[in-house]
Amino acid sequence: MQPYVLINGQPADQIGIADRGLAYGHGLFETLPIIDGMPIFYAEHLQRLLLGCKRLGIPSDRLSYQLERDLQQLEPITGPAVLKIILTCGSGGRGYLTPDPAAPQRILILSPMPEYPGSPERGVRVRWCQTQLACQPLLSGIKHLNRLEQVLARNEWRDPDIREGLVCDTRGFVVEGTMSNLCFIRGNRFCTPNLDQAGVEGIIRNQLLQLAPMLGLQIETGSYTPVDIEAADELLVCNSLIGIWPITRLESRDYALGEYTRRLQLALKQRMVQC
Amino acid sequence: MQPYVLINGQPADQIGIADRGLAYGHGLFETLPIIDGMPIFYAEHLQRLLLGCKRLGIPSDRLSYQLERDLQQLEPITGPAVLKIILTCGSGGRGYLTPDPAAPQRILILSPMPEYPGSPERGVRVRWCQTQLACQPLLSGIKHLNRLEQVLARNEWRDPDIREGLVCDTRGFVVEGTMSNLCFIRGNRFCTPNLDQAGVEGIIRNQLLQLAPMLGLQIETGSYTPVDIEAADELLVCNSLIGIWPITRLESRDYALGEYTRRLQLALKQRMVQC
């Protein structure tokens, strides 16, 4: 399967060099799996995209309708695939000042589902990153195109056996993984860092916050240090493509693939096919 | 004059949608005036670009030679123009992980010099922005493509009579303008915020730090609050395109176009023709 690209509903694979997505990262993106022709948790991804538009001043009145039409145009998909939606603020404006009206660009990229060797759903090895995320409430939560901090963090290691790196903010509180959210279980509590200062509010993280109480877990979001994380009973990272990867090794410390994590994996899988 | 674009030395005006410059803002840019066919302070811009490459893990061994060749290829320029150089990390990689080897892309955009109505070199009106810059030492100083904070700050006003907005960091210290550096004079001191936490280390700012002692001014870089700024004798913003704009009004407070600012404008102009 070759990547298949639609730009504003037309087959194309290039954008103009004056686009504000390239010039300033003035845009957003979403990455979601397509299974049996269905984009998984599409409504939730759209909602985050619309929230991002509001924060970044990107007009979105017709976005939901336009994306619906784009999705219909994608060729029938056999087998699991990944859809990346990039929305930029379009080109023009006087420097950083957004043009009025702005003409956003929609880029849809359909690619084969990446292969994750070695059964990571049964446990992965992760590390701590030294790169710290800046505290910026204006940009936290949304999935914008300014991702240099993630690039720096992810480039701290090349060992393919280490599947993810955990990142703190500049205050020293743990935020997330470079490409995933971090959740953990301690006693009967399902915990995940709050994301008011940094980090992306992941779709799967939000699903787990809904599912955990059904398994008898209490929900807790808070500010956690690396010591808090290391003291967890069960640790996991999650995102829309990987689902849930249990952390079975963090640096030199081993963790069991716990019962709650297993049940969350199962519950998430059930919800994905229902959505 | 139409904008004229070279991508990796070839006339073109589009880039692939998989480029890491678009996907993550994994790249850098420089904007410099071309006067009488000469790029002004080119060596200084190249130096900042090379520093940025090092910080962002973009290979740059051949960059200086390649840009030299690109510059020779630009059509002969009559009249003042603006050259924007964008350097991205190219496409590929596994998500945020940079491909090894990376194949950076050079984009050169030549445009007419923007017109700045109303003699701003004799004084401009500026305002305070509410948007605060995050503290991120890993990215401060360099001119990278993650510019959402500047987009947010610049979109706080549309009144064309206000020519620039001043921005603080999240600690409350003044950093710079949305598109310029801020300098001020108090007594016999030439002061400018240090940029170890946020902000771009401007080429003109650095020139002024060299020129000010020749006018008998003492140099001071530090952490300044808005109150410190408002108590200045002379205030100015500067960048490579505008040179020096004296601030003659900040919110509701008026400032004279002072003698030191006038002498710095003159000294800078002389240095620009020598460079």
mmCIF file of N, CA and C in Angstrom, chain A residues 5 7 12-27 29 55-57 84 86 88 94-100 107 109 130-139 142-152 154-158 160 170 178-179, chain B residues 5 7 12-27 29 55-57 84 86 88 94-100 107 109 130-139 142-152 154-158 160 170 178-179:
data_model
loop_
_atom_site.group_PDB
_atom_site.id
_atom_site.type_symbol
_atom_site.label_atom_id
_atom_site.label_comp_id
_atom_site.label_asym_id
_atom_site.label_seq_id
_atom_site.Cartn_x
_atom_site.Cartn_y
_atom_site.Cartn_z
ATOM 1 N N VAL A 5 -2.584 10.529 -0.559
ATOM 2 C CA VAL A 5 -2.713 11.858 0.032
ATOM 3 C C VAL A 5 -3.791 12.682 -0.659
ATOM 4 N N ILE A 7 -5.179 16.686 -0.583
ATOM 5 C CA ILE A 7 -5.033 18.038 -0.047
ATOM 6 C C ILE A 7 -6.270 18.832 -0.438
ATOM 7 N N ALA A 12 -2.873 14.979 -4.219
ATOM 8 C CA ALA A 12 -1.681 15.834 -4.340
ATOM 9 C C ALA A 12 -0.717 15.386 -3.265
ATOM 10 N N ASP A 13 0.548 15.757 -3.380
ATOM 11 C CA ASP A 13 1.453 15.369 -2.296
ATOM 12 C C ASP A 13 2.441 16.458 -1.925
ATOM 13 N N GLN A 14 2.140 17.695 -2.357
ATOM 14 C CA GLN A 14 3.032 18.792 -1.999
ATOM 15 C C GLN A 14 2.221 19.994 -1.530
ATOM 16 N N ILE A 15 2.819 20.822 -0.716
ATOM 17 C CA ILE A 15 2.162 22.078 -0.350
ATOM 18 C C ILE A 15 3.100 23.248 -0.622
ATOM 19 N N GLY A 16 2.523 24.424 -0.762
ATOM 20 C CA GLY A 16 3.299 25.620 -1.064
ATOM 21 C C GLY A 16 4.239 25.977 0.073
ATOM 22 N N ILE A 17 5.395 26.520 -0.272
ATOM 23 C CA ILE A 17 6.406 26.836 0.748
ATOM 24 C C ILE A 17 5.988 28.037 1.603
ATOM 25 N N ALA A 18 4.910 28.731 1.222
ATOM 26 C CA ALA A 18 4.447 29.866 2.028
ATOM 27 C C ALA A 18 3.413 29.447 3.070
ATOM 28 N N ASP A 19 3.108 28.156 3.135
ATOM 29 C CA ASP A 19 2.098 27.697 4.091
ATOM 30 C C ASP A 19 2.550 27.982 5.527
ATOM 31 N N ARG A 20 1.614 28.470 6.331
ATOM 32 C CA ARG A 20 1.935 28.815 7.715
ATOM 33 C C ARG A 20 2.217 27.579 8.575
ATOM 34 N N GLY A 21 1.797 26.411 8.079
ATOM 35 C CA GLY A 21 2.139 25.167 8.763
ATOM 36 C C GLY A 21 3.642 24.938 8.745
ATOM 37 N N LEU A 22 4.264 25.216 7.597
ATOM 38 C CA LEU A 22 5.718 25.084 7.491
ATOM 39 C C LEU A 22 6.416 26.269 8.154
ATOM 40 N N ALA A 23 5.938 27.486 7.873
ATOM 41 C CA ALA A 23 6.640 28.688 8.323
ATOM 42 C C ALA A 23 6.669 28.802 9.846
ATOM 43 N N TYR A 24 5.538 28.490 10.500
ATOM 44 C CA TYR A 24 5.416 28.731 11.942
ATOM 45 C C TYR A 24 4.918 27.515 12.719
ATOM 46 N N GLY A 25 4.614 26.422 12.042
ATOM 47 C CA GLY A 25 3.927 25.329 12.719
ATOM 48 C C GLY A 25 2.513 25.731 13.095
ATOM 49 N N HIS A 26 1.934 26.660 12.321
ATOM 50 C CA HIS A 26 0.593 27.168 12.620
ATOM 51 C C HIS A 26 -0.445 26.166 12.090
ATOM 52 N N GLY A 27 -0.639 25.109 12.866
ATOM 53 C CA GLY A 27 -1.563 24.073 12.449
ATOM 54 C C GLY A 27 -1.637 22.970 13.486
ATOM 55 N N PHE A 29 -2.520 18.439 14.072
ATOM 56 C CA PHE A 29 -2.640 17.145 13.397
ATOM 57 C C PHE A 29 -3.291 16.118 14.300
ATOM 58 N N ARG A 55 -8.042 27.509 19.732
ATOM 59 C CA ARG A 55 -6.877 28.048 20.430
ATOM 60 C C ARG A 55 -5.922 28.780 19.483
ATOM 61 N N LEU A 56 -5.783 28.245 18.247
ATOM 62 C CA LEU A 56 -4.784 28.801 17.329
ATOM 63 C C LEU A 56 -5.378 29.771 16.326
ATOM 64 N N GLY A 57 -6.656 30.107 16.478
ATOM 65 C CA GLY A 57 -7.270 31.079 15.571
ATOM 66 C C GLY A 57 -7.397 30.584 14.145
ATOM 67 N N LYS A 84 -3.434 10.153 8.865
ATOM 68 C CA LYS A 84 -2.923 11.364 9.512
ATOM 69 C C LYS A 84 -3.646 12.547 8.881
ATOM 70 N N ILE A 86 -3.587 16.557 8.769
ATOM 71 C CA ILE A 86 -2.890 17.796 9.139
ATOM 72 C C ILE A 86 -3.788 18.955 8.723
ATOM 73 N N THR A 88 -3.551 23.025 8.440
ATOM 74 C CA THR A 88 -2.732 24.223 8.640
ATOM 75 C C THR A 88 -3.599 25.460 8.467
ATOM 76 N N ARG A 94 0.483 38.965 7.399
ATOM 77 C CA ARG A 94 1.682 39.807 7.452
ATOM 78 C C ARG A 94 2.543 39.267 8.560
ATOM 79 N N GLY A 95 3.528 38.468 8.173
ATOM 80 C CA GLY A 95 4.361 37.829 9.179
ATOM 81 C C GLY A 95 3.507 36.934 10.055
ATOM 82 N N TYR A 96 3.689 37.068 11.370
ATOM 83 C CA TYR A 96 2.969 36.196 12.299
ATOM 84 C C TYR A 96 1.467 36.474 12.328
ATOM 85 N N LEU A 97 1.050 37.669 11.888
ATOM 86 C CA LEU A 97 -0.381 38.010 11.912
ATOM 87 C C LEU A 97 -1.147 37.150 10.907
ATOM 88 N N THR A 98 -2.157 36.452 11.399
ATOM 89 C CA THR A 98 -2.960 35.565 10.561
ATOM 90 C C THR A 98 -3.759 36.385 9.545
ATOM 91 N N PRO A 99 -3.842 35.949 8.273
ATOM 92 C CA PRO A 99 -4.651 36.691 7.299
ATOM 93 C C PRO A 99 -6.118 36.638 7.697
ATOM 94 N N ASP A 100 -6.858 37.634 7.271
ATOM 95 C CA ASP A 100 -8.288 37.670 7.577
ATOM 96 C C ASP A 100 -9.034 37.915 6.267
ATOM 97 N N ILE A 107 -4.835 18.309 4.953
ATOM 98 C CA ILE A 107 -3.979 17.291 4.328
ATOM 99 C C ILE A 107 -4.316 15.956 4.975
ATOM 100 N N ILE A 109 -3.370 11.957 4.953
ATOM 101 C CA ILE A 109 -2.359 10.999 4.492
ATOM 102 C C ILE A 109 -2.737 9.618 5.015
ATOM 103 N N GLN A 130 16.008 13.269 29.261
ATOM 104 C CA GLN A 130 16.539 14.462 29.922
ATOM 105 C C GLN A 130 15.849 15.724 29.431
ATOM 106 N N THR A 131 15.412 15.700 28.181
ATOM 107 C CA THR A 131 14.676 16.841 27.623
ATOM 108 C C THR A 131 13.466 17.127 28.502
ATOM 109 N N GLN A 132 13.292 18.373 28.882
ATOM 110 C CA GLN A 132 12.128 18.760 29.682
ATOM 111 C C GLN A 132 11.171 19.597 28.835
ATOM 112 N N LEU A 133 9.882 19.415 29.064
ATOM 113 C CA LEU A 133 8.879 20.175 28.327
ATOM 114 C C LEU A 133 8.643 21.522 29.018
ATOM 115 N N ALA A 134 8.593 22.577 28.228
ATOM 116 C CA ALA A 134 8.296 23.902 28.761
ATOM 117 C C ALA A 134 6.852 23.950 29.248
ATOM 118 N N CYS A 135 6.604 24.790 30.248
ATOM 119 C CA CYS A 135 5.240 24.985 30.750
ATOM 120 C C CYS A 135 4.566 26.088 29.937
ATOM 121 N N GLN A 136 3.592 25.725 29.152
ATOM 122 C CA GLN A 136 2.913 26.688 28.280
ATOM 123 C C GLN A 136 1.432 26.333 28.208
ATOM 124 N N PRO A 137 0.646 26.852 29.152
ATOM 125 C CA PRO A 137 -0.786 26.519 29.194
ATOM 126 C C PRO A 137 -1.525 26.861 27.902
ATOM 127 N N LEU A 138 -1.034 27.845 27.144
ATOM 128 C CA LEU A 138 -1.732 28.239 25.910
ATOM 129 C C LEU A 138 -1.687 27.135 24.859
ATOM 130 N N LEU A 139 -0.689 26.255 24.964
ATOM 131 C CA LEU A 139 -0.530 25.225 23.935
ATOM 132 C C LEU A 139 -0.700 23.810 24.475
ATOM 133 N N ILE A 142 -3.606 20.401 23.310
ATOM 134 C CA ILE A 142 -3.897 20.251 21.869
ATOM 135 C C ILE A 142 -2.709 19.612 21.142
ATOM 136 N N LYS A 143 -2.972 19.167 19.919
ATOM 137 C CA LYS A 143 -1.928 18.477 19.149
ATOM 138 C C LYS A 143 -1.513 19.372 17.986
ATOM 139 N N HIS A 144 -0.669 20.340 18.298
ATOM 140 C CA HIS A 144 -0.250 21.330 17.305
ATOM 141 C C HIS A 144 1.018 20.876 16.587
ATOM 142 N N LEU A 145 1.435 21.663 15.621
ATOM 143 C CA LEU A 145 2.574 21.273 14.785
ATOM 144 C C LEU A 145 3.928 21.732 15.339
ATOM 145 N N ASN A 146 3.952 22.312 16.529
ATOM 146 C CA ASN A 146 5.240 22.725 17.139
ATOM 147 C C ASN A 146 5.757 21.585 18.001
ATOM 148 N N ARG A 147 6.479 20.689 17.427
ATOM 149 C CA ARG A 147 6.838 19.461 18.138
ATOM 150 C C ARG A 147 8.337 19.271 18.348
ATOM 151 N N LEU A 148 9.071 20.382 18.383
ATOM 152 C CA LEU A 148 10.525 20.255 18.534
ATOM 153 C C LEU A 148 10.920 19.602 19.856
ATOM 154 N N GLU A 149 10.160 19.845 20.923
ATOM 155 C CA GLU A 149 10.515 19.228 22.203
ATOM 156 C C GLU A 149 10.425 17.703 22.097
ATOM 157 N N GLN A 150 9.420 17.229 21.379
ATOM 158 C CA GLN A 150 9.274 15.772 21.200
ATOM 159 C C GLN A 150 10.416 15.222 20.335
ATOM 160 N N VAL A 151 10.788 15.994 19.303
ATOM 161 C CA VAL A 151 11.899 15.562 18.445
ATOM 162 C C VAL A 151 13.180 15.456 19.273
ATOM 163 N N LEU A 152 13.432 16.467 20.100
ATOM 164 C CA LEU A 152 14.649 16.434 20.933
ATOM 165 C C LEU A 152 14.622 15.255 21.908
ATOM 166 N N ARG A 154 12.886 12.412 21.683
ATOM 167 C CA ARG A 154 12.940 11.108 21.008
ATOM 168 C C ARG A 154 14.327 10.795 20.462
ATOM 169 N N ASN A 155 15.109 11.853 20.190
ATOM 170 C CA ASN A 155 16.442 11.624 19.648
ATOM 171 C C ASN A 155 17.493 11.371 20.725
ATOM 172 N N GLU A 156 17.056 11.231 21.960
ATOM 173 C CA GLU A 156 18.021 10.925 23.028
ATOM 174 C C GLU A 156 18.491 9.478 22.974
ATOM 175 N N TRP A 157 17.767 8.617 22.268
ATOM 176 C CA TRP A 157 18.218 7.219 22.175
ATOM 177 C C TRP A 157 17.881 6.641 20.802
ATOM 178 N N ARG A 158 18.703 5.626 20.405
ATOM 179 C CA ARG A 158 18.444 4.944 19.137
ATOM 180 C C ARG A 158 18.285 3.431 19.332
ATOM 181 N N PRO A 160 16.676 0.261 19.541
ATOM 182 C CA PRO A 160 15.296 -0.089 19.189
ATOM 183 C C PRO A 160 14.594 -0.908 20.269
ATOM 184 N N THR A 170 9.593 21.390 32.947
ATOM 185 C CA THR A 170 10.758 22.087 33.505
ATOM 186 C C THR A 170 10.647 22.258 35.019
ATOM 187 N N THR A 178 7.183 10.436 24.785
ATOM 188 C CA THR A 178 7.449 11.319 23.639
ATOM 189 C C THR A 178 6.318 11.267 22.621
ATOM 190 N N MET A 179 5.652 10.117 22.521
ATOM 191 C CA MET A 179 4.582 9.956 21.527
ATOM 192 C C MET A 179 3.333 9.352 22.158
ATOM 193 N N VAL B 5 11.767 31.341 -5.849
ATOM 194 C CA VAL B 5 12.065 30.296 -4.869
ATOM 195 C C VAL B 5 13.025 29.248 -5.436
ATOM 196 N N ILE B 7 14.524 25.467 -4.260
ATOM 197 C CA ILE B 7 14.544 24.395 -3.262
ATOM 198 C C ILE B 7 15.714 23.462 -3.596
ATOM 199 N N ALA B 12 11.479 25.895 -7.713
ATOM 200 C CA ALA B 12 10.328 25.089 -7.281
ATOM 201 C C ALA B 12 9.585 25.930 -6.267
ATOM 202 N N ASP B 13 8.347 25.586 -5.985
ATOM 203 C CA ASP B 13 7.663 26.367 -4.955
ATOM 204 C C ASP B 13 6.801 25.513 -4.036
ATOM 205 N N GLN B 14 7.047 24.191 -4.051
ATOM 206 C CA GLN B 14 6.294 23.309 -3.165
ATOM 207 C C GLN B 14 7.237 22.321 -2.491
ATOM 208 N N ILE B 15 6.821 21.851 -1.309
ATOM 209 C CA ILE B 15 7.584 20.782 -0.660
ATOM 210 C C ILE B 15 6.651 19.624 -0.334
ATOM 211 N N GLY B 16 7.233 18.456 -0.156
ATOM 212 C CA GLY B 16 6.457 17.256 0.141
ATOM 213 C C GLY B 16 5.774 17.359 1.492
ATOM 214 N N ILE B 17 4.583 16.756 1.602
ATOM 215 C CA ILE B 17 3.816 16.862 2.842
ATOM 216 C C ILE B 17 4.436 16.014 3.956
ATOM 217 N N ALA B 18 5.442 15.191 3.628
ATOM 218 C CA ALA B 18 6.102 14.398 4.669
ATOM 219 C C ALA B 18 7.308 15.125 5.268
ATOM 220 N N ASP B 19 7.572 16.338 4.824
ATOM 221 C CA ASP B 19 8.740 17.058 5.329
ATOM 222 C C ASP B 19 8.603 17.319 6.836
ATOM 223 N N ARG B 20 9.689 17.106 7.552
ATOM 224 C CA ARG B 20 9.670 17.282 9.007
ATOM 225 C C ARG B 20 9.521 18.753 9.412
ATOM 226 N N GLY B 21 9.793 19.653 8.472
ATOM 227 C CA GLY B 21 9.544 21.070 8.745
ATOM 228 C C GLY B 21 8.063 21.327 8.938
ATOM 229 N N LEU B 22 7.243 20.699 8.115
ATOM 230 C CA LEU B 22 5.787 20.829 8.260
ATOM 231 C C LEU B 22 5.274 19.967 9.412
ATOM 232 N N ALA B 23 5.731 18.725 9.482
ATOM 233 C CA ALA B 23 5.186 17.784 10.454
ATOM 234 C C ALA B 23 5.471 18.200 11.899
ATOM 235 N N TYR B 24 6.693 18.685 12.154
ATOM 236 C CA TYR B 24 7.116 18.946 13.533
ATOM 237 C C TYR B 24 7.714 20.340 13.742
ATOM 238 N N GLY B 25 7.825 21.118 12.658
ATOM 239 C CA GLY B 25 8.597 22.358 12.775
ATOM 240 C C GLY B 25 10.071 22.053 12.981
ATOM 241 N N HIS B 26 10.514 20.900 12.481
ATOM 242 C CA HIS B 26 11.909 20.476 12.651
ATOM 243 C C HIS B 26 12.771 21.183 11.616
ATOM 244 N N GLY B 27 13.074 22.433 11.904
ATOM 245 C CA GLY B 27 13.873 23.226 10.980
ATOM 246 C C GLY B 27 14.102 24.621 11.525
ATOM 247 N N PHE B 29 14.933 29.039 10.308
ATOM 248 C CA PHE B 29 14.868 30.010 9.215
ATOM 249 C C PHE B 29 15.651 31.263 9.557
ATOM 250 N N ARG B 55 21.789 22.327 17.559
ATOM 251 C CA ARG B 55 20.805 22.113 18.618
ATOM 252 C C ARG B 55 19.701 21.141 18.176
ATOM 253 N N LEU B 56 19.311 21.202 16.917
ATOM 254 C CA LEU B 56 18.165 20.407 16.458
ATOM 255 C C LEU B 56 18.576 19.111 15.761
ATOM 256 N N GLY B 57 19.880 18.821 15.754
ATOM 257 C CA GLY B 57 20.335 17.570 15.150
ATOM 258 C C GLY B 57 20.152 17.520 13.640
ATOM 259 N N LYS B 84 14.476 34.947 2.465
ATOM 260 C CA LYS B 84 14.154 34.064 3.578
ATOM 261 C C LYS B 84 14.779 32.715 3.277
ATOM 262 N N ILE B 86 14.839 28.913 4.590
ATOM 263 C CA ILE B 86 14.282 27.902 5.499
ATOM 264 C C ILE B 86 15.122 26.638 5.333
ATOM 265 N N THR B 88 14.984 22.742 6.557
ATOM 266 C CA THR B 88 14.261 21.724 7.326
ATOM 267 C C THR B 88 15.117 20.469 7.420
ATOM 268 N N ARG B 94 11.373 7.638 11.945
ATOM 269 C CA ARG B 94 10.254 6.902 12.544
ATOM 270 C C ARG B 94 9.606 7.826 13.542
ATOM 271 N N GLY B 95 8.554 8.483 13.114
ATOM 272 C CA GLY B 95 7.914 9.465 13.968
ATOM 273 C C GLY B 95 8.897 10.574 14.295
ATOM 274 N N TYR B 96 8.988 10.908 15.590
ATOM 275 C CA TYR B 96 9.854 12.018 15.986
ATOM 276 C C TYR B 96 11.340 11.699 15.801
ATOM 277 N N LEU B 97 11.688 10.424 15.738
ATOM 278 C CA LEU B 97 13.106 10.053 15.595
ATOM 279 C C LEU B 97 13.619 10.476 14.217
ATOM 280 N N THR B 98 14.690 11.258 14.219
ATOM 281 C CA THR B 98 15.283 11.760 12.982
ATOM 282 C C THR B 98 15.888 10.608 12.186
ATOM 283 N N PRO B 99 15.693 10.584 10.847
ATOM 284 C CA PRO B 99 16.310 9.508 10.070
ATOM 285 C C PRO B 99 17.832 9.646 10.096
ATOM 286 N N ASP B 100 18.505 8.542 9.931
ATOM 287 C CA ASP B 100 19.960 8.553 9.924
ATOM 288 C C ASP B 100 20.436 7.850 8.660
ATOM 289 N N ILE B 107 15.372 25.889 1.454
ATOM 290 C CA ILE B 107 14.383 26.662 0.698
ATOM 291 C C ILE B 107 14.793 28.123 0.754
ATOM 292 N N ILE B 109 13.704 31.890 -0.472
ATOM 293 C CA ILE B 109 12.592 32.669 -1.019
ATOM 294 C C ILE B 109 13.016 34.129 -1.101
ATOM 295 N N GLN B 130 -0.356 39.879 26.114
ATOM 296 C CA GLN B 130 -0.699 39.013 27.250
ATOM 297 C C GLN B 130 -0.066 37.635 27.106
ATOM 298 N N THR B 131 0.098 37.195 25.855
ATOM 299 C CA THR B 131 0.747 35.910 25.602
ATOM 300 C C THR B 131 2.124 35.903 26.267
ATOM 301 N N GLN B 132 2.403 34.841 27.012
ATOM 302 C CA GLN B 132 3.715 34.725 27.645
ATOM 303 C C GLN B 132 4.515 33.615 26.980
ATOM 304 N N LEU B 133 5.813 33.820 26.873
ATOM 305 C CA LEU B 133 6.678 32.808 26.261
ATOM 306 C C LEU B 133 7.096 31.778 27.307
ATOM 307 N N ALA B 134 7.016 30.514 26.942
ATOM 308 C CA ALA B 134 7.462 29.453 27.843
ATOM 309 C C ALA B 134 8.977 29.518 28.017
ATOM 310 N N CYS B 135 9.446 29.073 29.172
ATOM 311 C CA CYS B 135 10.890 29.016 29.425
ATOM 312 C C CYS B 135 11.427 27.682 28.929
ATOM 313 N N GLN B 136 12.224 27.706 27.890
ATOM 314 C CA GLN B 136 12.743 26.487 27.291
ATOM 315 C C GLN B 136 14.165 26.735 26.795
ATOM 316 N N PRO B 137 15.140 26.543 27.694
ATOM 317 C CA PRO B 137 16.539 26.817 27.335
ATOM 318 C C PRO B 137 17.023 26.024 26.122
ATOM 319 N N LEU B 138 16.415 24.847 25.860
ATOM 320 C CA LEU B 138 16.871 24.029 24.734
ATOM 321 C C LEU B 138 16.587 24.702 23.395
ATOM 322 N N LEU B 139 15.600 25.587 23.379
ATOM 323 C CA LEU B 139 15.197 26.201 22.101
ATOM 324 C C LEU B 139 15.417 27.710 22.080
ATOM 325 N N ILE B 142 17.903 30.395 19.237
ATOM 326 C CA ILE B 142 17.904 30.022 17.818
ATOM 327 C C ILE B 142 16.573 30.393 17.157
ATOM 328 N N LYS B 143 16.573 30.402 15.827
ATOM 329 C CA LYS B 143 15.370 30.805 15.086
ATOM 330 C C LYS B 143 14.765 29.575 14.429
ATOM 331 N N HIS B 144 14.017 28.814 15.222
ATOM 332 C CA HIS B 144 13.449 27.555 14.740
ATOM 333 C C HIS B 144 12.045 27.767 14.195
ATOM 334 N N LEU B 145 11.482 26.712 13.658
ATOM 335 C CA LEU B 145 10.178 26.823 12.973
ATOM 336 C C LEU B 145 8.983 26.631 13.913
ATOM 337 N N ASN B 146 9.206 26.495 15.205
ATOM 338 C CA ASN B 146 8.091 26.372 16.170
ATOM 339 C C ASN B 146 7.724 27.773 16.661
ATOM 340 N N ARG B 147 6.857 28.431 15.962
ATOM 341 C CA ARG B 147 6.616 29.845 16.245
ATOM 342 C C ARG B 147 5.184 30.145 16.682
ATOM 343 N N LEU B 148 4.515 29.153 17.258
ATOM 344 C CA LEU B 148 3.123 29.386 17.650
ATOM 345 C C LEU B 148 2.972 30.474 18.715
ATOM 346 N N GLU B 149 3.934 30.582 19.606
ATOM 347 C CA GLU B 149 3.821 31.626 20.633
ATOM 348 C C GLU B 149 3.826 33.015 19.989
ATOM 349 N N GLN B 150 4.657 33.179 18.968
ATOM 350 C CA GLN B 150 4.713 34.470 18.272
ATOM 351 C C GLN B 150 3.412 34.719 17.512
ATOM 352 N N VAL B 151 2.856 33.649 16.905
ATOM 353 C CA VAL B 151 1.583 33.786 16.191
ATOM 354 C C VAL B 151 0.492 34.231 17.172
ATOM 355 N N LEU B 152 0.438 33.596 18.339
ATOM 356 C CA LEU B 152 -0.582 33.960 19.331
ATOM 357 C C LEU B 152 -0.397 35.404 19.799
ATOM 358 N N ARG B 154 1.147 37.925 18.263
ATOM 359 C CA ARG B 154 0.909 38.914 17.203
ATOM 360 C C ARG B 154 -0.570 39.053 16.861
ATOM 361 N N ASN B 155 -1.338 37.995 17.143
ATOM 362 C CA ASN B 155 -2.768 38.066 16.829
ATOM 363 C C ASN B 155 -3.595 38.701 17.951
ATOM 364 N N GLU B 156 -2.916 39.268 18.949
ATOM 365 C CA GLU B 156 -3.660 39.957 20.006
ATOM 366 C C GLU B 156 -4.193 41.318 19.554
ATOM 367 N N TRP B 157 -3.643 41.845 18.460
ATOM 368 C CA TRP B 157 -4.152 43.146 17.974
ATOM 369 C C TRP B 157 -4.121 43.191 16.443
ATOM 370 N N ARG B 158 -5.036 44.035 15.893
ATOM 371 C CA ARG B 158 -5.057 44.234 14.445
ATOM 372 C C ARG B 158 -4.932 45.707 14.054
ATOM 373 N N PRO B 160 -3.433 48.703 12.819
ATOM 374 C CA PRO B 160 -2.158 48.849 12.105
ATOM 375 C C PRO B 160 -1.279 49.967 12.663
ATOM 376 N N THR B 170 6.948 33.324 31.048
ATOM 377 C CA THR B 170 5.948 32.910 32.032
ATOM 378 C C THR B 170 6.358 33.275 33.463
ATOM 379 N N THR B 178 7.281 40.650 19.262
ATOM 380 C CA THR B 178 6.820 39.426 18.586
ATOM 381 C C THR B 178 7.728 39.072 17.414
ATOM 382 N N MET B 179 8.329 40.115 16.791
ATOM 383 C CA MET B 179 9.174 39.880 15.599
ATOM 384 C C MET B 179 10.497 40.612 15.713
#
